[in-house]
Amino acid sequence: SQTIHQWPATLVQPVGSPLSLECTVEGTSNPNLYWYRQAAGRGLQLLFYSVGIGQISSEVPQNLSASRPQDRQFILSSKKLLLSDSGFYLCAGTTGGNYGYTFGSGTRLTVV
Amino acid sequence: QKEVEQNSGPLSVPEGAIASLNCTYSDRGSQSFFWYRQYSGKSPELIMFIYSNGDKEDGRFTAQLNKASQYVSLLIRDSQPSDSATYLCAWEGYGGSQGNLIFGKGTKLSVKP
């Protein structure tokens, strides 16, 4: 079965600082990988998805970027954080066979 | 705009009752539907998926899909306080978005002892 690892669990960063969140996958090869953000009291917003190494699709234009340097590694980055970047960031991967996503445990980011 | 609409709640039911959660979607091309449970401060976890019209049962959970009316529902029988959570419905995109899930904003369920 697939396991999604995310870290850190919580992060407090000042406005204008850089960001790097990492997600790694265990148990599956060549998964589709996703970054979602969930703002307080709101739904899941798809930020980026990747179907393979170096392949990134952006769903929402913003100051965030994503990279997939290895098959089982997905990274979310920002050069300068905004207050509006605060939220709960979730990495997800497909389990294959149309069985939905497996989510990582998430990173709660607070930009101050 | 492809959307999933859910009543945000909160939905409050007494322990032992049936909780009924509903979701409507905008795109008739949708084929696969999912229900996730999210406890406060935690990540979503998959509890049910359904592809065919009709009912699908798994323990105390029953998912119902009606493609003609474009709605999907989740029934929780014998509700327990541990079922208190936010329930997210999602459908899978197709074509260029195949594999991408589109989520509703979730319905918050509270089961009172």
JSON list of C-alpha atoms in Angstrom, two decimals:
[
{"chain": "A", "resi": 1, "resn": "SER", "atom": "CA", "xyz": [0.00, 0.00, 0.00]},
{"chain": "A", "resi": 2, "resn": "GLN", "atom": "CA", "xyz": [1.01, 3.58, -0.55]},
{"chain": "A", "resi": 3, "resn": "THR", "atom": "CA", "xyz": [2.27, 5.87, 2.22]},
{"chain": "A", "resi": 4, "resn": "ILE", "atom": "CA", "xyz": [2.80, 9.60, 1.80]},
{"chain": "A", "resi": 5, "resn": "HIS", "atom": "CA", "xyz": [5.38, 11.24, 4.08]},
{"chain": "A", "resi": 6, "resn": "GLN", "atom": "CA", "xyz": [5.29, 14.98, 4.68]},
{"chain": "A", "resi": 7, "resn": "TRP", "atom": "CA", "xyz": [7.33, 17.26, 6.88]},
{"chain": "A", "resi": 8, "resn": "PRO", "atom": "CA", "xyz": [7.42, 19.38, 8.87]},
{"chain": "A", "resi": 9, "resn": "ALA", "atom": "CA", "xyz": [4.06, 19.08, 10.63]},
{"chain": "A", "resi": 10, "resn": "THR", "atom": "CA", "xyz": [3.93, 22.75, 11.57]},
{"chain": "A", "resi": 11, "resn": "LEU", "atom": "CA", "xyz": [5.84, 25.75, 10.35]},
{"chain": "A", "resi": 12, "resn": "VAL", "atom": "CA", "xyz": [5.80, 29.43, 11.28]},
{"chain": "A", "resi": 13, "resn": "GLN", "atom": "CA", "xyz": [7.52, 31.67, 8.77]},
{"chain": "A", "resi": 14, "resn": "PRO", "atom": "CA", "xyz": [7.82, 35.48, 8.42]},
{"chain": "A", "resi": 15, "resn": "VAL", "atom": "CA", "xyz": [6.43, 37.28, 5.42]},
{"chain": "A", "resi": 16, "resn": "GLY", "atom": "CA", "xyz": [8.98, 37.40, 2.62]},
{"chain": "A", "resi": 17, "resn": "SER", "atom": "CA", "xyz": [10.87, 34.30, 3.70]},
{"chain": "A", "resi": 18, "resn": "PRO", "atom": "CA", "xyz": [11.37, 31.28, 1.43]},
{"chain": "A", "resi": 19, "resn": "LEU", "atom": "CA", "xyz": [9.51, 28.00, 1.76]},
{"chain": "A", "resi": 20, "resn": "SER", "atom": "CA", "xyz": [10.31, 24.41, 0.94]},
{"chain": "A", "resi": 21, "resn": "LEU", "atom": "CA", "xyz": [7.93, 21.57, 1.78]},
{"chain": "A", "resi": 22, "resn": "GLU", "atom": "CA", "xyz": [8.85, 18.04, 0.85]},
{"chain": "A", "resi": 23, "resn": "CYS", "atom": "CA", "xyz": [6.69, 15.02, 0.19]},
{"chain": "A", "resi": 24, "resn": "THR", "atom": "CA", "xyz": [7.96, 11.50, -0.41]},
{"chain": "A", "resi": 25, "resn": "VAL", "atom": "CA", "xyz": [6.06, 8.40, -1.44]},
{"chain": "A", "resi": 26, "resn": "GLU", "atom": "CA", "xyz": [6.55, 4.86, -0.26]},
{"chain": "A", "resi": 27, "resn": "GLY", "atom": "CA", "xyz": [5.05, 1.71, -1.70]},
{"chain": "A", "resi": 28, "resn": "THR", "atom": "CA", "xyz": [4.14, 2.85, -5.23]},
{"chain": "A", "resi": 29, "resn": "SER", "atom": "CA", "xyz": [6.09, 3.53, -8.40]},
{"chain": "A", "resi": 30, "resn": "ASN", "atom": "CA", "xyz": [5.24, 6.33, -10.80]},
{"chain": "A", "resi": 31, "resn": "PRO", "atom": "CA", "xyz": [2.32, 7.77, -8.83]},
{"chain": "A", "resi": 32, "resn": "ASN", "atom": "CA", "xyz": [0.46, 10.93, -9.75]},
{"chain": "A", "resi": 33, "resn": "LEU", "atom": "CA", "xyz": [1.27, 13.43, -7.01]},
{"chain": "A", "resi": 34, "resn": "TYR", "atom": "CA", "xyz": [-0.68, 16.48, -5.86]},
{"chain": "A", "resi": 35, "resn": "TRP", "atom": "CA", "xyz": [-0.27, 19.52, -3.64]},
{"chain": "A", "resi": 36, "resn": "TYR", "atom": "CA", "xyz": [-3.43, 20.89, -2.05]},
{"chain": "A", "resi": 37, "resn": "ARG", "atom": "CA", "xyz": [-3.96, 23.82, 0.27]},
{"chain": "A", "resi": 38, "resn": "GLN", "atom": "CA", "xyz": [-6.79, 24.09, 2.76]},
{"chain": "A", "resi": 39, "resn": "ALA", "atom": "CA", "xyz": [-7.34, 27.56, 4.21]},
{"chain": "A", "resi": 40, "resn": "ALA", "atom": "CA", "xyz": [-9.15, 27.88, 7.52]},
{"chain": "A", "resi": 41, "resn": "GLY", "atom": "CA", "xyz": [-12.82, 26.96, 7.10]},
{"chain": "A", "resi": 42, "resn": "ARG", "atom": "CA", "xyz": [-12.44, 26.39, 3.38]},
{"chain": "A", "resi": 43, "resn": "GLY", "atom": "CA", "xyz": [-12.23, 23.49, 0.98]},
{"chain": "A", "resi": 44, "resn": "LEU", "atom": "CA", "xyz": [-9.27, 21.80, -0.61]},
{"chain": "A", "resi": 45, "resn": "GLN", "atom": "CA", "xyz": [-7.67, 23.85, -3.35]},
{"chain": "A", "resi": 46, "resn": "LEU", "atom": "CA", "xyz": [-5.54, 21.98, -5.88]},
{"chain": "A", "resi": 47, "resn": "LEU", "atom": "CA", "xyz": [-2.25, 23.83, -6.38]},
{"chain": "A", "resi": 48, "resn": "PHE", "atom": "CA", "xyz": [-0.09, 21.52, -8.48]},
{"chain": "A", "resi": 49, "resn": "TYR", "atom": "CA", "xyz": [-0.07, 18.03, -9.83]},
{"chain": "A", "resi": 50, "resn": "SER", "atom": "CA", "xyz": [2.57, 15.87, -11.43]},
{"chain": "A", "resi": 51, "resn": "VAL", "atom": "CA", "xyz": [2.28, 12.74, -13.55]},
{"chain": "A", "resi": 52, "resn": "GLY", "atom": "CA", "xyz": [6.02, 12.07, -13.66]},
{"chain": "A", "resi": 53, "resn": "ILE", "atom": "CA", "xyz": [9.54, 13.33, -13.06]},
{"chain": "A", "resi": 54, "resn": "GLY", "atom": "CA", "xyz": [9.91, 16.95, -14.15]},
{"chain": "A", "resi": 55, "resn": "GLN", "atom": "CA", "xyz": [6.23, 17.18, -15.17]},
{"chain": "A", "resi": 56, "resn": "ILE", "atom": "CA", "xyz": [4.33, 19.83, -13.24]},
{"chain": "A", "resi": 57, "resn": "SER", "atom": "CA", "xyz": [0.91, 21.31, -13.92]},
{"chain": "A", "resi": 58, "resn": "SER", "atom": "CA", "xyz": [-0.21, 24.42, -12.09]},
{"chain": "A", "resi": 59, "resn": "GLU", "atom": "CA", "xyz": [-3.86, 24.91, -11.28]},
{"chain": "A", "resi": 60, "resn": "VAL", "atom": "CA", "xyz": [-3.71, 28.29, -9.59]},
{"chain": "A", "resi": 61, "resn": "PRO", "atom": "CA", "xyz": [-1.32, 31.14, -10.52]},
{"chain": "A", "resi": 62, "resn": "GLN", "atom": "CA", "xyz": [0.47, 32.40, -7.42]},
{"chain": "A", "resi": 63, "resn": "ASN", "atom": "CA", "xyz": [3.88, 32.81, -5.88]},
{"chain": "A", "resi": 64, "resn": "LEU", "atom": "CA", "xyz": [4.27, 29.08, -5.24]},
{"chain": "A", "resi": 65, "resn": "SER", "atom": "CA", "xyz": [6.08, 26.56, -7.43]},
{"chain": "A", "resi": 66, "resn": "ALA", "atom": "CA", "xyz": [6.51, 22.82, -7.41]},
{"chain": "A", "resi": 67, "resn": "SER", "atom": "CA", "xyz": [9.15, 20.40, -8.59]},
{"chain": "A", "resi": 68, "resn": "ARG", "atom": "CA", "xyz": [9.45, 16.65, -8.94]},
{"chain": "A", "resi": 69, "resn": "PRO", "atom": "CA", "xyz": [13.14, 15.78, -9.06]},
{"chain": "A", "resi": 70, "resn": "GLN", "atom": "CA", "xyz": [12.59, 12.06, -8.43]},
{"chain": "A", "resi": 71, "resn": "ASP", "atom": "CA", "xyz": [9.74, 9.65, -9.05]},
{"chain": "A", "resi": 72, "resn": "ARG", "atom": "CA", "xyz": [8.74, 9.56, -5.38]},
{"chain": "A", "resi": 73, "resn": "GLN", "atom": "CA", "xyz": [9.62, 13.11, -4.36]},
{"chain": "A", "resi": 74, "resn": "PHE", "atom": "CA", "xyz": [7.45, 16.20, -4.74]},
{"chain": "A", "resi": 75, "resn": "ILE", "atom": "CA", "xyz": [8.51, 19.61, -3.47]},
{"chain": "A", "resi": 76, "resn": "LEU", "atom": "CA", "xyz": [6.50, 22.78, -2.93]},
{"chain": "A", "resi": 77, "resn": "SER", "atom": "CA", "xyz": [8.46, 26.02, -2.83]},
{"chain": "A", "resi": 78, "resn": "SER", "atom": "CA", "xyz": [8.16, 29.74, -2.59]},
{"chain": "A", "resi": 79, "resn": "LYS", "atom": "CA", "xyz": [10.80, 32.45, -2.87]},
{"chain": "A", "resi": 80, "resn": "LYS", "atom": "CA", "xyz": [8.84, 34.97, -0.79]},
{"chain": "A", "resi": 81, "resn": "LEU", "atom": "CA", "xyz": [5.88, 34.03, 1.37]},
{"chain": "A", "resi": 82, "resn": "LEU", "atom": "CA", "xyz": [2.76, 36.16, 1.64]},
{"chain": "A", "resi": 83, "resn": "LEU", "atom": "CA", "xyz": [0.32, 36.28, 4.55]},
{"chain": "A", "resi": 84, "resn": "SER", "atom": "CA", "xyz": [-2.25, 34.70, 2.23]},
{"chain": "A", "resi": 85, "resn": "ASP", "atom": "CA", "xyz": [-0.04, 31.61, 1.90]},
{"chain": "A", "resi": 86, "resn": "SER", "atom": "CA", "xyz": [-1.02, 30.49, 5.38]},
{"chain": "A", "resi": 87, "resn": "GLY", "atom": "CA", "xyz": [-2.94, 27.24, 5.43]},
{"chain": "A", "resi": 88, "resn": "PHE", "atom": "CA", "xyz": [-2.82, 23.50, 5.72]},
{"chain": "A", "resi": 89, "resn": "TYR", "atom": "CA", "xyz": [-0.74, 22.01, 2.92]},
{"chain": "A", "resi": 90, "resn": "LEU", "atom": "CA", "xyz": [-1.44, 18.47, 1.90]},
{"chain": "A", "resi": 91, "resn": "CYS", "atom": "CA", "xyz": [0.45, 16.18, -0.43]},
{"chain": "A", "resi": 92, "resn": "ALA", "atom": "CA", "xyz": [-1.53, 13.37, -2.02]},
{"chain": "A", "resi": 93, "resn": "GLY", "atom": "CA", "xyz": [-0.81, 10.50, -4.34]},
{"chain": "A", "resi": 94, "resn": "THR", "atom": "CA", "xyz": [-2.84, 8.09, -6.39]},
{"chain": "A", "resi": 95, "resn": "THR", "atom": "CA", "xyz": [-3.07, 4.51, -5.28]},
{"chain": "A", "resi": 96, "resn": "GLY", "atom": "CA", "xyz": [-3.80, 3.35, -8.78]},
{"chain": "A", "resi": 97, "resn": "GLY", "atom": "CA", "xyz": [-6.92, 1.64, -10.06]},
{"chain": "A", "resi": 98, "resn": "ASN", "atom": "CA", "xyz": [-9.20, 4.63, -9.57]},
{"chain": "A", "resi": 99, "resn": "TYR", "atom": "CA", "xyz": [-9.24, 4.26, -5.81]},
{"chain": "A", "resi": 100, "resn": "GLY", "atom": "CA", "xyz": [-8.80, 7.93, -4.99]},
{"chain": "A", "resi": 101, "resn": "TYR", "atom": "CA", "xyz": [-5.93, 9.56, -3.19]},
{"chain": "A", "resi": 102, "resn": "THR", "atom": "CA", "xyz": [-3.82, 8.80, -0.19]},
{"chain": "A", "resi": 103, "resn": "PHE", "atom": "CA", "xyz": [-2.97, 11.96, 1.73]},
{"chain": "A", "resi": 104, "resn": "GLY", "atom": "CA", "xyz": [0.08, 12.77, 3.76]},
{"chain": "A", "resi": 105, "resn": "SER", "atom": "CA", "xyz": [-0.33, 14.07, 7.30]},
{"chain": "A", "resi": 106, "resn": "GLY", "atom": "CA", "xyz": [-0.03, 17.68, 6.14]},
{"chain": "A", "resi": 107, "resn": "THR", "atom": "CA", "xyz": [1.96, 20.78, 7.07]},
{"chain": "A", "resi": 108, "resn": "ARG", "atom": "CA", "xyz": [0.25, 23.62, 8.88]},
{"chain": "A", "resi": 109, "resn": "LEU", "atom": "CA", "xyz": [1.94, 26.81, 7.68]},
{"chain": "A", "resi": 110, "resn": "THR", "atom": "CA", "xyz": [1.43, 30.12, 9.43]},
{"chain": "A", "resi": 111, "resn": "VAL", "atom": "CA", "xyz": [2.94, 33.18, 7.79]},
{"chain": "A", "resi": 112, "resn": "VAL", "atom": "CA", "xyz": [3.43, 36.02, 10.26]},
{"chain": "B", "resi": 1, "resn": "GLN", "atom": "CA", "xyz": [-16.59, 25.68, -13.74]},
{"chain": "B", "resi": 2, "resn": "LYS", "atom": "CA", "xyz": [-16.65, 22.11, -12.50]},
{"chain": "B", "resi": 3, "resn": "GLU", "atom": "CA", "xyz": [-18.01, 22.16, -8.97]},
{"chain": "B", "resi": 4, "resn": "VAL", "atom": "CA", "xyz": [-19.07, 19.99, -6.11]},
{"chain": "B", "resi": 5, "resn": "GLU", "atom": "CA", "xyz": [-21.66, 21.45, -3.76]},
{"chain": "B", "resi": 6, "resn": "GLN", "atom": "CA", "xyz": [-22.10, 20.34, -0.18]},
{"chain": "B", "resi": 7, "resn": "ASN", "atom": "CA", "xyz": [-24.13, 21.70, 2.68]},
{"chain": "B", "resi": 8, "resn": "SER", "atom": "CA", "xyz": [-21.48, 23.00, 5.05]},
{"chain": "B", "resi": 9, "resn": "GLY", "atom": "CA", "xyz": [-23.55, 22.16, 8.11]},
{"chain": "B", "resi": 10, "resn": "PRO", "atom": "CA", "xyz": [-22.97, 21.71, 10.89]},
{"chain": "B", "resi": 11, "resn": "LEU", "atom": "CA", "xyz": [-25.16, 18.63, 10.86]},
{"chain": "B", "resi": 12, "resn": "SER", "atom": "CA", "xyz": [-25.98, 17.43, 14.34]},
{"chain": "B", "resi": 13, "resn": "VAL", "atom": "CA", "xyz": [-27.43, 13.99, 15.02]},
{"chain": "B", "resi": 14, "resn": "PRO", "atom": "CA", "xyz": [-27.89, 12.01, 18.24]},
{"chain": "B", "resi": 15, "resn": "GLU", "atom": "CA", "xyz": [-25.82, 8.93, 18.89]},
{"chain": "B", "resi": 16, "resn": "GLY", "atom": "CA", "xyz": [-27.34, 5.88, 17.23]},
{"chain": "B", "resi": 17, "resn": "ALA", "atom": "CA", "xyz": [-29.20, 7.85, 14.56]},
{"chain": "B", "resi": 18, "resn": "ILE", "atom": "CA", "xyz": [-28.63, 7.83, 10.81]},
{"chain": "B", "resi": 19, "resn": "ALA", "atom": "CA", "xyz": [-26.57, 10.71, 9.46]},
{"chain": "B", "resi": 20, "resn": "SER", "atom": "CA", "xyz": [-27.28, 11.68, 5.86]},
{"chain": "B", "resi": 21, "resn": "LEU", "atom": "CA", "xyz": [-24.73, 13.71, 3.94]},
{"chain": "B", "resi": 22, "resn": "ASN", "atom": "CA", "xyz": [-25.40, 14.97, 0.44]},
{"chain": "B", "resi": 23, "resn": "CYS", "atom": "CA", "xyz": [-23.40, 16.28, -2.45]},
{"chain": "B", "resi": 24, "resn": "THR", "atom": "CA", "xyz": [-24.32, 17.53, -5.92]},
{"chain": "B", "resi": 25, "resn": "TYR", "atom": "CA", "xyz": [-21.98, 17.91, -8.83]},
{"chain": "B", "resi": 26, "resn": "SER", "atom": "CA", "xyz": [-22.10, 19.97, -11.97]},
{"chain": "B", "resi": 27, "resn": "ASP", "atom": "CA", "xyz": [-20.54, 17.78, -14.66]},
{"chain": "B", "resi": 28, "resn": "ARG", "atom": "CA", "xyz": [-22.49, 14.91, -16.16]},
{"chain": "B", "resi": 29, "resn": "GLY", "atom": "CA", "xyz": [-19.25, 13.41, -17.42]},
{"chain": "B", "resi": 30, "resn": "SER", "atom": "CA", "xyz": [-18.17, 12.54, -13.89]},
{"chain": "B", "resi": 31, "resn": "GLN", "atom": "CA", "xyz": [-17.70, 8.82, -13.39]},
{"chain": "B", "resi": 32, "resn": "SER", "atom": "CA", "xyz": [-15.99, 8.25, -10.04]},
{"chain": "B", "resi": 33, "resn": "PHE", "atom": "CA", "xyz": [-17.02, 9.63, -6.67]},
{"chain": "B", "resi": 34, "resn": "PHE", "atom": "CA", "xyz": [-15.34, 9.54, -3.32]},
{"chain": "B", "resi": 35, "resn": "TRP", "atom": "CA", "xyz": [-16.14, 10.28, 0.30]},
{"chain": "B", "resi": 36, "resn": "TYR", "atom": "CA", "xyz": [-13.38, 11.37, 2.65]},
{"chain": "B", "resi": 37, "resn": "ARG", "atom": "CA", "xyz": [-13.50, 11.93, 6.39]},
{"chain": "B", "resi": 38, "resn": "GLN", "atom": "CA", "xyz": [-11.36, 14.66, 7.94]},
{"chain": "B", "resi": 39, "resn": "TYR", "atom": "CA", "xyz": [-10.95, 14.99, 11.68]},
{"chain": "B", "resi": 40, "resn": "SER", "atom": "CA", "xyz": [-10.09, 18.45, 12.96]},
{"chain": "B", "resi": 41, "resn": "GLY", "atom": "CA", "xyz": [-6.44, 19.25, 12.30]},
{"chain": "B", "resi": 42, "resn": "LYS", "atom": "CA", "xyz": [-5.86, 16.01, 10.42]},
{"chain": "B", "resi": 43, "resn": "SER", "atom": "CA", "xyz": [-5.60, 15.05, 6.77]},
{"chain": "B", "resi": 44, "resn": "PRO", "atom": "CA", "xyz": [-8.52, 13.50, 4.87]},
{"chain": "B", "resi": 45, "resn": "GLU", "atom": "CA", "xyz": [-8.90, 9.74, 4.79]},
{"chain": "B", "resi": 46, "resn": "LEU", "atom": "CA", "xyz": [-10.82, 7.81, 2.16]},
{"chain": "B", "resi": 47, "resn": "ILE", "atom": "CA", "xyz": [-13.88, 5.98, 3.47]},
{"chain": "B", "resi": 48, "resn": "MET", "atom": "CA", "xyz": [-15.91, 5.12, 0.36]},
{"chain": "B", "resi": 49, "resn": "PHE", "atom": "CA", "xyz": [-15.80, 5.29, -3.41]},
{"chain": "B", "resi": 50, "resn": "ILE", "atom": "CA", "xyz": [-18.59, 4.59, -5.86]},
{"chain": "B", "resi": 51, "resn": "TYR", "atom": "CA", "xyz": [-18.75, 4.40, -9.65]},
{"chain": "B", "resi": 52, "resn": "SER", "atom": "CA", "xyz": [-22.13, 2.84, -10.45]},
{"chain": "B", "resi": 53, "resn": "ASN", "atom": "CA", "xyz": [-25.65, 4.09, -9.91]},
{"chain": "B", "resi": 54, "resn": "GLY", "atom": "CA", "xyz": [-27.25, 2.72, -6.81]},
{"chain": "B", "resi": 55, "resn": "ASP", "atom": "CA", "xyz": [-26.03, 1.88, -3.34]},
{"chain": "B", "resi": 56, "resn": "LYS", "atom": "CA", "xyz": [-22.71, 0.61, -2.07]},
{"chain": "B", "resi": 57, "resn": "GLU", "atom": "CA", "xyz": [-22.45, -0.57, 1.52]},
{"chain": "B", "resi": 58, "resn": "ASP", "atom": "CA", "xyz": [-19.38, -0.93, 3.71]},
{"chain": "B", "resi": 59, "resn": "GLY", "atom": "CA", "xyz": [-20.10, -1.63, 7.35]},
{"chain": "B", "resi": 60, "resn": "ARG", "atom": "CA", "xyz": [-22.09, 1.28, 8.79]},
{"chain": "B", "resi": 61, "resn": "PHE", "atom": "CA", "xyz": [-21.50, 3.39, 5.68]},
{"chain": "B", "resi": 62, "resn": "THR", "atom": "CA", "xyz": [-23.63, 3.42, 2.53]},
{"chain": "B", "resi": 63, "resn": "ALA", "atom": "CA", "xyz": [-22.80, 5.54, -0.49]},
{"chain": "B", "resi": 64, "resn": "GLN", "atom": "CA", "xyz": [-25.58, 6.31, -2.94]},
{"chain": "B", "resi": 65, "resn": "LEU", "atom": "CA", "xyz": [-25.07, 7.58, -6.47]},
{"chain": "B", "resi": 66, "resn": "ASN", "atom": "CA", "xyz": [-27.70, 8.96, -8.84]},
{"chain": "B", "resi": 67, "resn": "LYS", "atom": "CA", "xyz": [-26.05, 10.09, -12.05]},
{"chain": "B", "resi": 68, "resn": "ALA", "atom": "CA", "xyz": [-29.30, 11.26, -13.65]},
{"chain": "B", "resi": 69, "resn": "SER", "atom": "CA", "xyz": [-29.90, 13.68, -10.79]},
{"chain": "B", "resi": 70, "resn": "GLN", "atom": "CA", "xyz": [-26.18, 14.37, -10.32]},
{"chain": "B", "resi": 71, "resn": "TYR", "atom": "CA", "xyz": [-26.02, 13.71, -6.64]},
{"chain": "B", "resi": 72, "resn": "VAL", "atom": "CA", "xyz": [-24.10, 11.42, -4.37]},
{"chain": "B", "resi": 73, "resn": "SER", "atom": "CA", "xyz": [-24.85, 10.82, -0.72]},
{"chain": "B", "resi": 74, "resn": "LEU", "atom": "CA", "xyz": [-23.35, 9.11, 2.29]},
{"chain": "B", "resi": 75, "resn": "LEU", "atom": "CA", "xyz": [-25.43, 7.47, 5.01]},
{"chain": "B", "resi": 76, "resn": "ILE", "atom": "CA", "xyz": [-23.88, 6.62, 8.35]},
{"chain": "B", "resi": 77, "resn": "ARG", "atom": "CA", "xyz": [-25.97, 4.18, 10.37]},
{"chain": "B", "resi": 78, "resn": "ASP", "atom": "CA", "xyz": [-25.75, 3.90, 14.15]},
{"chain": "B", "resi": 79, "resn": "SER", "atom": "CA", "xyz": [-23.77, 7.15, 14.31]},
{"chain": "B", "resi": 80, "resn": "GLN", "atom": "CA", "xyz": [-21.10, 7.29, 17.00]},
{"chain": "B", "resi": 81, "resn": "PRO", "atom": "CA", "xyz": [-19.40, 10.31, 18.61]},
{"chain": "B", "resi": 82, "resn": "SER", "atom": "CA", "xyz": [-16.22, 9.11, 16.88]},
{"chain": "B", "resi": 83, "resn": "ASP", "atom": "CA", "xyz": [-17.92, 9.83, 13.54]},
{"chain": "B", "resi": 84, "resn": "SER", "atom": "CA", "xyz": [-17.85, 13.55, 14.38]},
{"chain": "B", "resi": 85, "resn": "ALA", "atom": "CA", "xyz": [-15.72, 15.03, 11.61]},
{"chain": "B", "resi": 86, "resn": "THR", "atom": "CA", "xyz": [-15.94, 16.93, 8.34]},
{"chain": "B", "resi": 87, "resn": "TYR", "atom": "CA", "xyz": [-16.97, 14.78, 5.39]},
{"chain": "B", "resi": 88, "resn": "LEU", "atom": "CA", "xyz": [-15.68, 15.73, 1.96]},
{"chain": "B", "resi": 89, "resn": "CYS", "atom": "CA", "xyz": [-17.13, 14.47, -1.27]},
{"chain": "B", "resi": 90, "resn": "ALA", "atom": "CA", "xyz": [-15.04, 14.48, -4.42]},
{"chain": "B", "resi": 91, "resn": "TRP", "atom": "CA", "xyz": [-15.32, 13.46, -8.01]},
{"chain": "B", "resi": 92, "resn": "GLU", "atom": "CA", "xyz": [-12.64, 12.52, -10.45]},
{"chain": "B", "resi": 93, "resn": "GLY", "atom": "CA", "xyz": [-11.98, 14.65, -13.46]},
{"chain": "B", "resi": 94, "resn": "TYR", "atom": "CA", "xyz": [-11.70, 13.05, -16.87]},
{"chain": "B", "resi": 95, "resn": "GLY", "atom": "CA", "xyz": [-10.00, 13.74, -20.15]},
{"chain": "B", "resi": 96, "resn": "GLY", "atom": "CA", "xyz": [-7.03, 15.98, -19.47]},
{"chain": "B", "resi": 97, "resn": "SER", "atom": "CA", "xyz": [-7.91, 16.09, -15.78]},
{"chain": "B", "resi": 98, "resn": "GLN", "atom": "CA", "xyz": [-8.26, 12.34, -15.35]},
{"chain": "B", "resi": 99, "resn": "GLY", "atom": "CA", "xyz": [-7.01, 11.33, -11.95]},
{"chain": "B", "resi": 100, "resn": "ASN", "atom": "CA", "xyz": [-7.53, 14.77, -10.46]},
{"chain": "B", "resi": 101, "resn": "LEU", "atom": "CA", "xyz": [-10.08, 14.94, -7.68]},
{"chain": "B", "resi": 102, "resn": "ILE", "atom": "CA", "xyz": [-12.34, 17.95, -7.26]},
{"chain": "B", "resi": 103, "resn": "PHE", "atom": "CA", "xyz": [-13.47, 18.37, -3.67]},
{"chain": "B", "resi": 104, "resn": "GLY", "atom": "CA", "xyz": [-16.48, 19.95, -2.08]},
{"chain": "B", "resi": 105, "resn": "LYS", "atom": "CA", "xyz": [-15.96, 22.20, 0.93]},
{"chain": "B", "resi": 106, "resn": "GLY", "atom": "CA", "xyz": [-17.20, 19.51, 3.27]},
{"chain": "B", "resi": 107, "resn": "THR", "atom": "CA", "xyz": [-20.05, 18.97, 5.70]},
{"chain": "B", "resi": 108, "resn": "LYS", "atom": "CA", "xyz": [-19.25, 19.10, 9.40]},
{"chain": "B", "resi": 109, "resn": "LEU", "atom": "CA", "xyz": [-21.00, 16.31, 11.29]},
{"chain": "B", "resi": 110, "resn": "SER", "atom": "CA", "xyz": [-21.47, 16.34, 15.04]},
{"chain": "B", "resi": 111, "resn": "VAL", "atom": "CA", "xyz": [-22.77, 13.21, 16.77]},
{"chain": "B", "resi": 112, "resn": "LYS", "atom": "CA", "xyz": [-24.09, 13.99, 20.25]},
{"chain": "B", "resi": 113, "resn": "PRO", "atom": "CA", "xyz": [-23.83, 11.31, 22.98]}
]
